[in-house]
mmCIF file of C-alpha atoms in Angstrom:
data_model
loop_
_atom_site.group_PDB
_atom_site.id
_atom_site.type_symbol
_atom_site.label_atom_id
_atom_site.label_comp_id
_atom_site.label_asym_id
_atom_site.label_seq_id
_atom_site.Cartn_x
_atom_site.Cartn_y
_atom_site.Cartn_z
ATOM 1 C CA MET A 1 -14.598 -27.444 15.751
ATOM 2 C CA ASN A 2 -15.757 -25.321 12.836
ATOM 3 C CA GLN A 3 -15.893 -27.541 9.753
ATOM 4 C CA HIS A 4 -16.134 -24.711 7.231
ATOM 5 C CA LYS A 5 -12.996 -22.877 8.213
ATOM 6 C CA LYS A 6 -9.561 -23.910 7.126
ATOM 7 C CA VAL A 7 -6.006 -22.949 7.842
ATOM 8 C CA VAL A 8 -3.604 -22.313 5.013
ATOM 9 C CA ILE A 9 -0.124 -23.825 5.275
ATOM 10 C CA VAL A 10 2.612 -22.122 3.281
ATOM 11 C CA PRO A 11 5.995 -23.866 3.398
ATOM 12 C CA CYS A 12 9.315 -22.622 2.108
ATOM 13 C CA SER A 13 9.936 -23.540 -1.524
ATOM 14 C CA GLY A 14 13.723 -23.470 -1.309
ATOM 15 C CA ILE A 15 15.672 -26.229 -2.971
ATOM 16 C CA GLY A 16 19.169 -25.275 -1.879
ATOM 17 C CA LYS A 17 19.026 -26.103 1.801
ATOM 18 C CA THR A 18 17.972 -28.963 4.068
ATOM 19 C CA TYR A 19 15.673 -26.792 6.165
ATOM 20 C CA GLY A 20 13.529 -26.022 3.113
ATOM 21 C CA THR A 21 12.952 -29.728 2.624
ATOM 22 C CA VAL A 22 12.064 -30.129 6.302
ATOM 23 C CA SER A 23 9.492 -27.338 6.002
ATOM 24 C CA ARG A 24 7.863 -28.985 2.995
ATOM 25 C CA GLU A 25 7.892 -32.460 4.483
ATOM 26 C CA ALA A 26 6.192 -31.123 7.625
ATOM 27 C CA ALA A 27 3.596 -29.259 5.561
ATOM 28 C CA TYR A 28 2.840 -32.383 3.505
ATOM 29 C CA GLU A 29 2.403 -34.435 6.650
ATOM 30 C CA VAL A 30 -0.078 -31.914 8.011
ATOM 31 C CA ILE A 31 -2.191 -31.635 4.854
ATOM 32 C CA GLU A 32 -2.030 -35.312 3.912
ATOM 33 C CA ASP A 33 -2.055 -37.117 7.239
ATOM 34 C CA LEU A 34 -2.554 -35.067 10.378
ATOM 35 C CA ARG A 35 -5.164 -32.430 9.411
ATOM 36 C CA ALA A 36 -6.192 -33.301 5.860
ATOM 37 C CA GLU A 37 -9.645 -31.767 6.239
ATOM 38 C CA GLN A 38 -8.653 -28.661 8.123
ATOM 39 C CA ALA A 39 -5.495 -27.566 6.397
ATOM 40 C CA GLN A 40 -4.812 -26.483 2.841
ATOM 41 C CA LEU A 41 -1.407 -26.084 1.243
ATOM 42 C CA VAL A 42 -0.702 -23.023 -0.874
ATOM 43 C CA ALA A 43 2.364 -23.006 -3.110
ATOM 44 C CA LEU A 44 4.670 -20.028 -2.819
ATOM 45 C CA SER A 45 5.237 -19.905 -6.569
ATOM 46 C CA LEU A 46 1.548 -19.152 -7.084
ATOM 47 C CA LEU A 47 1.718 -16.302 -4.605
ATOM 48 C CA VAL A 48 4.800 -14.927 -6.329
ATOM 49 C CA LEU A 49 2.919 -14.879 -9.612
ATOM 50 C CA GLY A 50 -0.153 -13.349 -7.972
ATOM 51 C CA ASP A 51 -2.453 -16.263 -8.806
ATOM 52 C CA ASP A 52 -6.056 -15.327 -7.923
ATOM 53 C CA ASP A 53 -6.969 -18.610 -6.221
ATOM 54 C CA ALA A 54 -3.825 -18.628 -4.120
ATOM 55 C CA ARG A 55 -4.295 -14.996 -3.090
ATOM 56 C CA SER A 56 -7.929 -15.682 -2.309
ATOM 57 C CA ALA A 57 -6.984 -18.622 -0.077
ATOM 58 C CA VAL A 58 -4.483 -16.635 1.994
ATOM 59 C CA GLY A 59 -6.893 -13.710 2.088
ATOM 60 C CA GLN A 60 -9.762 -15.859 3.304
ATOM 61 C CA TYR A 61 -8.105 -18.175 5.796
ATOM 62 C CA PRO A 62 -5.529 -17.674 8.548
ATOM 63 C CA ALA A 63 -2.068 -18.759 7.430
ATOM 64 C CA ILE A 64 0.723 -20.706 9.035
ATOM 65 C CA ALA A 65 4.065 -20.012 7.371
ATOM 66 C CA ILE A 66 6.949 -22.441 7.663
ATOM 67 C CA ASP A 67 10.216 -20.781 6.722
ATOM 68 C CA GLY A 68 13.373 -22.646 5.870
ATOM 69 C CA CYS A 69 15.763 -19.769 6.498
ATOM 70 C CA LYS A 70 15.972 -16.299 7.975
ATOM 71 C CA LEU A 71 14.924 -14.718 4.686
ATOM 72 C CA ALA A 72 11.400 -15.840 5.611
ATOM 73 C CA CYS A 73 10.015 -15.914 2.063
ATOM 74 C CA ALA A 74 6.863 -17.768 3.086
ATOM 75 C CA SER A 75 5.895 -15.268 5.783
ATOM 76 C CA LYS A 76 6.738 -12.287 3.618
ATOM 77 C CA MET A 77 4.841 -13.574 0.591
ATOM 78 C CA VAL A 78 1.679 -14.290 2.576
ATOM 79 C CA GLU A 79 1.684 -10.759 3.924
ATOM 80 C CA GLU A 80 2.505 -9.318 0.486
ATOM 81 C CA SER A 81 -0.407 -11.257 -0.958
ATOM 82 C CA GLY A 82 -2.898 -9.701 1.417
ATOM 83 C CA GLY A 83 -2.937 -12.590 3.862
ATOM 84 C CA HIS A 84 -2.268 -12.738 7.565
ATOM 85 C CA VAL A 85 0.341 -15.018 9.115
ATOM 86 C CA VAL A 86 -1.083 -16.059 12.453
ATOM 87 C CA GLN A 87 1.708 -18.461 13.248
ATOM 88 C CA GLU A 88 5.211 -18.466 11.871
ATOM 89 C CA TYR A 89 7.585 -21.384 12.201
ATOM 90 C CA ALA A 90 11.280 -21.128 11.442
ATOM 91 C CA VAL A 91 12.761 -24.580 10.948
ATOM 92 C CA LEU A 92 16.042 -23.545 12.558
ATOM 93 C CA ASP A 93 14.202 -22.529 15.740
ATOM 94 C CA VAL A 94 12.325 -25.814 15.733
ATOM 95 C CA TYR A 95 15.620 -27.656 15.330
ATOM 96 C CA ARG A 96 16.941 -25.840 18.403
ATOM 97 C CA ARG A 97 14.130 -27.476 20.361
ATOM 98 C CA TYR A 98 14.845 -30.914 18.900
ATOM 99 C CA ARG A 99 18.619 -30.996 18.663
ATOM 100 C CA GLN A 100 18.571 -34.777 18.750
ATOM 101 C CA PHE A 101 17.144 -34.734 15.202
ATOM 102 C CA LYS A 102 19.943 -33.438 12.992
ATOM 103 C CA PRO A 103 18.618 -32.984 9.451
ATOM 104 C CA ARG A 104 20.711 -33.844 6.395
ATOM 105 C CA GLY A 105 19.917 -34.092 2.712
ATOM 106 C CA ILE A 106 17.815 -32.016 0.362
ATOM 107 C CA ALA A 107 16.330 -34.338 -2.239
ATOM 108 C CA GLU A 108 15.908 -36.952 0.445
ATOM 109 C CA LEU A 109 15.975 -36.299 4.172
ATOM 110 C CA ASN A 110 17.944 -38.509 6.521
ATOM 111 C CA GLU A 111 16.232 -40.094 9.501
ATOM 112 C CA GLY A 112 16.962 -37.072 11.691
ATOM 113 C CA GLY A 113 15.398 -34.787 9.097
ATOM 114 C CA GLN A 114 12.306 -36.939 8.877
ATOM 115 C CA LYS A 115 11.932 -36.967 12.645
ATOM 116 C CA LEU A 116 12.417 -33.211 12.813
ATOM 117 C CA ALA A 117 9.787 -32.747 10.079
ATOM 118 C CA HIS A 118 7.414 -34.976 12.020
ATOM 119 C CA ALA A 119 7.963 -33.020 15.241
ATOM 120 C CA LEU A 120 7.346 -29.795 13.352
ATOM 121 C CA ALA A 121 4.229 -31.243 11.715
ATOM 122 C CA GLU A 122 2.831 -32.140 15.138
ATOM 123 C CA GLU A 123 3.378 -28.575 16.313
ATOM 124 C CA VAL A 124 1.751 -27.162 13.192
ATOM 125 C CA ALA A 125 -1.213 -29.510 13.585
ATOM 126 C CA ALA A 126 -1.643 -28.307 17.165
ATOM 127 C CA SER A 127 -1.589 -24.733 15.915
ATOM 128 C CA VAL A 128 -4.260 -25.603 13.348
ATOM 129 C CA ASP A 129 -6.458 -26.968 16.112
ATOM 130 C CA GLU A 130 -5.977 -23.886 18.263
ATOM 131 C CA LEU A 131 -6.722 -21.552 15.384
ATOM 132 C CA LEU A 132 -9.862 -23.370 14.323
ATOM 133 C CA ALA A 133 -11.070 -23.637 17.893
ATOM 134 C CA GLY A 134 -10.606 -19.891 18.136
ATOM 135 C CA GLU A 135 -12.392 -19.299 14.824
ATOM 136 C CA GLY A 136 -15.246 -21.548 15.905
ATOM 137 C CA GLY A 137 -15.537 -19.685 19.159
ATOM 138 C CA GLN A 138 -15.643 -16.354 17.364
ATOM 139 C CA ASP A 139 -18.255 -17.518 14.881
ATOM 140 C CA ALA A 140 -20.493 -18.956 17.540
ATOM 141 C CA MET B 1 41.867 -9.598 -5.991
ATOM 142 C CA PRO B 2 38.103 -9.901 -5.701
ATOM 143 C CA LYS B 3 36.579 -11.973 -8.430
ATOM 144 C CA LEU B 4 33.211 -11.789 -10.060
ATOM 145 C CA PRO B 5 31.189 -14.984 -9.825
ATOM 146 C CA GLU B 6 32.203 -17.242 -12.706
ATOM 147 C CA LYS B 7 29.750 -17.761 -15.505
ATOM 148 C CA LYS B 8 27.167 -20.288 -14.488
ATOM 149 C CA VAL B 9 23.627 -21.085 -15.471
ATOM 150 C CA GLY B 10 20.901 -20.180 -13.006
ATOM 151 C CA ILE B 11 18.179 -22.722 -12.353
ATOM 152 C CA VAL B 12 14.820 -21.431 -11.122
ATOM 153 C CA ALA B 13 12.340 -24.173 -10.264
ATOM 154 C CA CYS B 14 8.665 -23.470 -9.641
ATOM 155 C CA SER B 15 8.769 -26.036 -6.843
ATOM 156 C CA GLY B 16 4.947 -26.027 -6.915
ATOM 157 C CA GLU B 17 4.236 -27.782 -3.651
ATOM 158 C CA GLU B 18 0.648 -28.679 -4.509
ATOM 159 C CA LEU B 19 1.433 -30.669 -7.668
ATOM 160 C CA ALA B 20 3.393 -33.834 -8.326
ATOM 161 C CA GLU B 21 4.942 -32.011 -11.269
ATOM 162 C CA GLY B 22 6.144 -29.320 -8.851
ATOM 163 C CA THR B 23 8.005 -31.949 -6.886
ATOM 164 C CA VAL B 24 9.431 -33.189 -10.187
ATOM 165 C CA THR B 25 10.822 -29.699 -10.911
ATOM 166 C CA ARG B 26 12.465 -29.582 -7.524
ATOM 167 C CA LEU B 27 14.085 -32.996 -7.760
ATOM 168 C CA ALA B 28 15.115 -32.495 -11.381
ATOM 169 C CA ALA B 29 16.724 -29.162 -10.526
ATOM 170 C CA LEU B 30 18.571 -30.788 -7.634
ATOM 171 C CA ARG B 31 19.768 -33.610 -9.864
ATOM 172 C CA VAL B 32 21.314 -31.027 -12.189
ATOM 173 C CA LEU B 33 22.682 -28.850 -9.384
ATOM 174 C CA GLU B 34 24.151 -31.690 -7.353
ATOM 175 C CA GLU B 35 25.049 -34.382 -9.830
ATOM 176 C CA LEU B 36 24.762 -33.631 -13.528
ATOM 177 C CA ARG B 37 26.235 -30.107 -13.745
ATOM 178 C CA PRO B 38 27.329 -29.054 -10.225
ATOM 179 C CA ARG B 39 30.148 -26.781 -11.376
ATOM 180 C CA ASP B 40 28.053 -24.992 -13.939
ATOM 181 C CA THR B 41 24.827 -24.245 -12.128
ATOM 182 C CA VAL B 42 23.439 -22.214 -9.272
ATOM 183 C CA THR B 43 19.912 -21.797 -8.009
ATOM 184 C CA ILE B 44 17.746 -19.266 -6.275
ATOM 185 C CA CYS B 45 14.367 -19.597 -4.585
ATOM 186 C CA LEU B 46 11.656 -18.099 -6.768
ATOM 187 C CA PRO B 47 10.043 -16.112 -3.902
ATOM 188 C CA LEU B 48 13.269 -14.219 -3.317
ATOM 189 C CA PHE B 49 12.550 -12.118 -6.380
ATOM 190 C CA LEU B 50 9.908 -10.462 -4.207
ATOM 191 C CA ALA B 51 10.981 -11.267 -0.677
ATOM 192 C CA GLY B 52 14.681 -10.645 -1.218
ATOM 193 C CA GLY B 53 16.744 -7.620 -2.071
ATOM 194 C CA GLU B 54 17.780 -5.928 -5.312
ATOM 195 C CA GLY B 55 20.746 -8.295 -5.567
ATOM 196 C CA ASP B 56 18.373 -11.262 -5.635
ATOM 197 C CA ARG B 57 16.208 -9.604 -8.261
ATOM 198 C CA ALA B 58 19.318 -9.166 -10.411
ATOM 199 C CA PHE B 59 19.765 -12.955 -10.558
ATOM 200 C CA ALA B 60 18.419 -13.583 -14.065
ATOM 201 C CA ARG B 61 20.083 -10.472 -15.391
ATOM 202 C CA PHE B 62 23.405 -11.798 -14.187
ATOM 203 C CA TYR B 63 23.074 -15.489 -14.956
ATOM 204 C CA PRO B 64 21.589 -16.996 -18.108
ATOM 205 C CA THR B 65 18.668 -18.716 -16.449
ATOM 206 C CA ILE B 66 16.636 -21.849 -17.082
ATOM 207 C CA ALA B 67 13.116 -21.757 -15.643
ATOM 208 C CA VAL B 68 11.694 -25.178 -14.881
ATOM 209 C CA ASP B 69 7.944 -25.316 -14.385
ATOM 210 C CA GLY B 70 5.561 -28.077 -13.432
ATOM 211 C CA CYS B 71 2.571 -26.927 -15.419
ATOM 212 C CA GLU B 72 1.383 -24.529 -18.057
ATOM 213 C CA LEU B 73 0.910 -21.732 -15.526
ATOM 214 C CA ARG B 74 4.678 -21.394 -15.860
ATOM 215 C CA CYS B 75 5.072 -19.528 -12.570
ATOM 216 C CA ALA B 76 8.870 -19.786 -12.607
ATOM 217 C CA ALA B 77 9.313 -18.499 -16.157
ATOM 218 C CA ARG B 78 6.764 -15.725 -15.852
ATOM 219 C CA ALA B 79 7.793 -14.546 -12.397
ATOM 220 C CA THR B 80 11.484 -14.644 -13.328
ATOM 221 C CA GLU B 81 10.812 -12.491 -16.362
ATOM 222 C CA LYS B 82 8.536 -10.161 -14.439
ATOM 223 C CA TYR B 83 10.796 -9.531 -11.457
ATOM 224 C CA SER B 84 14.330 -10.358 -12.567
ATOM 225 C CA GLY B 85 15.063 -10.924 -16.235
ATOM 226 C CA LYS B 86 13.863 -13.017 -19.135
ATOM 227 C CA PRO B 87 14.988 -16.631 -18.717
ATOM 228 C CA ALA B 88 17.414 -17.793 -21.381
ATOM 229 C CA ALA B 89 15.452 -21.042 -21.660
ATOM 230 C CA SER B 90 12.482 -22.681 -20.063
ATOM 231 C CA ILE B 91 11.138 -26.161 -19.672
ATOM 232 C CA VAL B 92 7.723 -27.455 -18.556
ATOM 233 C CA VAL B 93 7.460 -30.896 -16.967
ATOM 234 C CA THR B 94 4.095 -31.675 -18.569
ATOM 235 C CA ASP B 95 5.681 -31.084 -21.991
ATOM 236 C CA VAL B 96 8.596 -33.369 -21.154
ATOM 237 C CA VAL B 97 6.174 -36.047 -19.974
ATOM 238 C CA ASP B 98 4.121 -35.780 -23.167
ATOM 239 C CA GLU B 99 7.155 -35.802 -25.435
ATOM 240 C CA ALA B 100 8.668 -38.812 -23.693
ATOM 241 C CA GLY B 101 5.344 -40.639 -23.613
ATOM 242 C CA LEU B 102 5.525 -41.100 -19.847
ATOM 243 C CA ASP B 103 2.607 -41.743 -17.537
ATOM 244 C CA GLN B 104 1.181 -38.932 -15.438
ATOM 245 C CA PRO B 105 3.382 -38.112 -12.423
ATOM 246 C CA LYS B 106 1.649 -38.736 -9.106
ATOM 247 C CA GLY B 107 2.493 -38.045 -5.477
ATOM 248 C CA LEU B 108 3.797 -35.047 -3.614
ATOM 249 C CA ARG B 109 6.096 -36.619 -1.074
ATOM 250 C CA HIS B 110 6.403 -40.097 -2.464
ATOM 251 C CA LEU B 111 6.683 -40.021 -6.223
ATOM 252 C CA ASN B 112 5.480 -42.911 -8.334
ATOM 253 C CA GLU B 113 7.651 -44.582 -10.973
ATOM 254 C CA ALA B 114 6.368 -42.280 -13.713
ATOM 255 C CA SER B 115 7.332 -39.250 -11.612
ATOM 256 C CA LEU B 116 10.839 -40.573 -11.130
ATOM 257 C CA GLN B 117 11.151 -41.079 -14.875
ATOM 258 C CA ALA B 118 9.922 -37.539 -15.364
ATOM 259 C CA VAL B 119 12.611 -36.317 -12.942
ATOM 260 C CA GLU B 120 15.310 -38.059 -14.987
ATOM 261 C CA ALA B 121 13.969 -36.855 -18.337
ATOM 262 C CA THR B 122 13.563 -33.268 -17.115
ATOM 263 C CA ALA B 123 16.989 -33.236 -15.466
ATOM 264 C CA HIS B 124 18.761 -34.478 -18.577
ATOM 265 C CA HIS B 125 16.864 -32.033 -20.737
ATOM 266 C CA MET B 126 18.017 -29.248 -18.412
ATOM 267 C CA ALA B 127 21.615 -30.474 -18.417
ATOM 268 C CA PHE B 128 21.729 -30.220 -22.211
ATOM 269 C CA MET B 129 20.272 -26.733 -21.971
ATOM 270 C CA VAL B 130 23.043 -25.810 -19.527
ATOM 271 C CA ASP B 131 25.709 -27.079 -21.934
ATOM 272 C CA ASP B 132 24.068 -25.226 -24.755
ATOM 273 C CA LEU B 133 23.991 -21.969 -22.822
ATOM 274 C CA LEU B 134 27.628 -22.333 -21.786
ATOM 275 C CA GLY B 135 28.692 -23.441 -25.239
ATOM 276 C CA LYS B 136 30.054 -26.710 -23.950
ATOM 277 C CA ARG B 137 30.093 -30.059 -25.702
ATOM 278 C CA TRP B 138 29.336 -33.058 -23.518
ATOM 279 C CA SER B 139 30.606 -36.490 -24.450
ATOM 280 C CA ARG B 140 28.183 -39.161 -23.313
ATOM 281 C CA ARG B 141 30.810 -41.845 -23.960
ATOM 282 C CA GLN B 142 33.495 -40.168 -21.846
ATOM 283 C CA GLY B 143 31.102 -38.722 -19.315
ATOM 284 C CA ALA B 144 32.923 -35.395 -19.529
ATOM 285 C CA PHE B 145 33.034 -32.201 -21.528
ATOM 286 C CA LEU B 146 35.109 -32.613 -24.670
ATOM 287 C CA ASP B 147 37.017 -29.384 -24.117
ATOM 288 C CA ASP B 148 37.050 -29.488 -20.347
ATOM 289 C CA GLN B 149 40.478 -29.403 -18.717
ATOM 290 C CA ILE B 150 39.183 -30.294 -15.280
ATOM 291 C CA PRO B 151 38.758 -34.009 -14.723
ATOM 292 C CA VAL B 152 35.391 -35.204 -13.495
ATOM 293 C CA GLU B 153 36.930 -36.486 -10.245
ATOM 294 C CA ALA B 154 37.948 -32.952 -9.362
ATOM 295 C CA GLU B 155 34.353 -31.858 -9.164
ATOM 296 C CA ASP B 156 32.897 -30.943 -5.811
ATOM 297 C CA SER B 157 32.498 -34.231 -4.054
ATOM 298 C CA SER B 158 30.197 -32.773 -1.407
ATOM 299 C CA ARG B 159 27.404 -32.843 -3.987
ATOM 300 C CA THR B 160 25.759 -29.788 -2.554
ATOM 301 C CA ALA B 161 23.537 -27.586 -4.665
ATOM 302 C CA THR B 162 24.884 -24.073 -5.039
ATOM 303 C CA CYS B 163 22.241 -21.808 -3.621
ATOM 304 C CA ALA B 164 22.431 -18.116 -4.430
ATOM 305 C CA CYS B 165 19.692 -17.050 -2.074
ATOM 306 C CA GLY B 166 20.610 -14.151 0.112
ATOM 307 C CA SER B 167 24.150 -14.053 -1.185
ATOM 308 C CA GLY B 168 22.979 -11.472 -3.683
ATOM 309 C CA ILE B 169 24.629 -10.398 -6.870
ATOM 310 C CA PRO B 170 26.870 -7.379 -6.201
ATOM 311 C CA ILE B 171 24.994 -4.279 -7.350
ATOM 312 C CA GLN B 172 25.110 -0.537 -6.993
ATOM 313 C CA SER B 173 22.518 2.090 -7.772
ATOM 314 C CA VAL B 174 23.661 5.217 -9.606
ATOM 315 C CA ALA B 175 21.792 8.270 -10.874
ATOM 316 C CA VAL B 176 21.692 8.506 -14.670
ATOM 317 C CA ASN B 177 19.943 11.606 -15.958
ATOM 318 C CA GLY B 178 18.114 11.894 -12.661
ATOM 319 C CA GLU B 179 16.921 8.292 -12.622
ATOM 320 C CA GLN B 180 18.224 5.575 -10.328
ATOM 321 C CA VAL B 181 19.744 2.729 -12.316
ATOM 322 C CA THR B 182 20.928 -0.516 -10.747
ATOM 323 C CA LEU B 183 24.236 -1.704 -12.159
ATOM 324 C CA ILE B 184 25.140 -5.322 -11.652
ATOM 325 C CA ALA B 185 28.727 -6.110 -10.610
ATOM 326 C CA LEU B 186 29.772 -2.461 -10.248
ATOM 327 C CA PRO B 187 31.084 -2.688 -6.652
ATOM 328 C CA VAL B 188 33.332 -5.598 -7.554
ATOM 329 C CA LEU B 189 34.593 -3.877 -10.678
ATOM 330 C CA PHE B 190 35.472 -0.807 -8.624
ATOM 331 C CA GLU B 191 37.369 -2.983 -6.178
ATOM 332 C CA GLN B 192 39.261 -4.705 -8.959
ATOM 333 C CA PHE B 193 40.225 -1.429 -10.621
ATOM 334 C CA GLN B 194 41.247 0.217 -7.363
ATOM 335 C CA GLU B 195 43.350 -2.723 -6.242
ATOM 336 C CA VAL B 196 45.546 -2.488 -9.325
ATOM 337 C CA GLY B 197 45.919 1.262 -8.854
ATOM 338 C CA LYS B 198 43.811 2.525 -11.728
ATOM 339 C CA PRO B 199 43.007 6.231 -11.246
ATOM 340 C CA PRO B 200 39.526 7.700 -11.871
ATOM 341 C CA THR B 201 40.424 9.275 -15.209
ATOM 342 C CA PRO B 202 38.241 9.541 -18.332
ATOM 343 C CA GLU B 203 40.307 6.778 -19.965
ATOM 344 C CA ILE B 204 39.785 4.442 -17.038
ATOM 345 C CA ALA B 205 36.075 5.342 -17.001
ATOM 346 C CA ARG B 206 35.920 4.119 -20.615
ATOM 347 C CA GLU B 207 37.548 0.858 -19.531
ATOM 348 C CA LEU B 208 35.060 0.582 -16.677
ATOM 349 C CA LEU B 209 32.160 1.164 -19.031
ATOM 350 C CA GLU B 210 33.265 -1.732 -21.224
ATOM 351 C CA GLN B 211 33.279 -4.000 -18.162
ATOM 352 C CA VAL B 212 29.931 -2.669 -16.974
ATOM 353 C CA LYS B 213 28.433 -3.441 -20.396
ATOM 354 C CA ILE B 214 29.264 -7.116 -19.971
ATOM 355 C CA TYR B 215 26.787 -7.355 -17.119
ATOM 356 C CA ASN B 216 24.325 -4.571 -17.899
ATOM 357 C CA GLN B 217 22.485 -3.103 -20.825
ATOM 358 C CA VAL B 218 23.763 0.387 -21.494
ATOM 359 C CA PRO B 219 21.797 2.310 -24.127
ATOM 360 C CA GLU B 220 24.175 3.559 -26.809
ATOM 361 C CA GLU B 221 22.778 7.070 -26.710
ATOM 362 C CA LEU B 222 23.507 7.274 -22.972
ATOM 363 C CA GLU B 223 27.101 6.049 -23.060
ATOM 364 C CA ALA B 224 28.524 9.541 -22.583
ATOM 365 C CA VAL B 225 26.335 10.054 -19.522
ATOM 366 C CA TYR B 226 27.339 6.674 -18.131
ATOM 367 C CA LEU B 227 31.007 7.558 -18.641
ATOM 368 C CA ASP B 228 30.595 10.668 -16.507
ATOM 369 C CA VAL B 229 28.632 8.818 -13.861
ATOM 370 C CA LEU B 230 31.153 5.971 -13.679
ATOM 371 C CA ARG B 231 34.103 8.321 -13.450
ATOM 372 C CA GLN B 232 32.464 10.264 -10.616
ATOM 373 C CA GLU B 233 31.291 7.180 -8.744
ATOM 374 C CA TYR B 234 34.684 5.548 -9.102
ATOM 375 C CA ALA B 235 36.389 8.731 -7.875
ATOM 376 C CA ASN B 236 34.122 8.677 -4.803
ATOM 377 C CA PHE B 237 34.913 5.019 -4.285
ATOM 378 C CA CYS B 238 38.670 5.676 -4.440
ATOM 379 C CA ILE B 239 38.390 8.540 -1.924
ATOM 380 C CA GLU B 240 36.435 6.347 0.488
ATOM 381 C CA LYS B 241 38.994 3.566 0.132
ATOM 382 C CA GLU B 242 41.998 5.843 0.661
ATOM 383 C CA PRO B 243 43.851 4.868 3.804
ATOM 384 C CA VAL B 244 43.523 7.358 6.656
ATOM 385 C CA LYS B 245 46.870 9.074 7.286
#
């Protein structure tokens, strides 16, 4: 796997709905636990403000957007910032695949929400691996 | 009769996912929205100013807004001003932490004790700002507003934050001297006027203008133009709403 390449993870920053919290929790699990070396989190607020470092990160690395609702702020903002979303996750779609994990809570997720976030994080981590394997193959 | 959204204070949190202070903004905003001032506050996701529609961008022009930021970059305050409207007040977590003499917040998912204290301090600071903006007086002893007729128990027991995202503020674009101007609340005002049978006369247009000025800035020198525009637009609205015979 290419050690120099990274994948940018951009979660939803919504605070009004449970799915936003699930998206963040999944993103944190990926960047802190599952793929700490390979994945980098970029905050949406920095992209909104046009922060140079944040724009540079999404411009340089492939991005995975995790959206909490159909408004898809994360995906839209990456594209608006000159980045490329190579994989887009919508938490609601993920929930449809894991209906046994019903998420509740915003400040604090219930057990179902935590399990859903974990399932999503595993999928995102797998996407990171695929992307970096692809990048490595292209570079080689 | 359709009603305009009641006066509330908008909370815009930076939510900076890469900083502990960003998590503090999120949790502090939620504490205000869900527990401290649920009836008086509403929130919107910061990215919607760009990713959403014109109604979302009208948020801070419609609501007096408090921007809560994690750091001195002040993404929430600056982006709100840039894309929506100048926040009525703003608060930065690092300032709150310094003023309260708290330790540095740490953790993104799992906040340390200092972070939790910062959440409480920031939330209470925001709650006082809300009261200030709404002109309310809060009694700490009674745990209620001094002039509030609604008992605390009557508050929304679901404790759900009011999220404005996607709901959009009602707006309508009109041409004023050849330029498109977005007027907040105009569609709802038209509905209200039409429902009580007000005709599109010059007198009614004057009445409409006074209502429009509550939610929008109308330059004094353009009032005559606005009167004409409102009368015409309202006449069109009434024709469209006329029942088909």
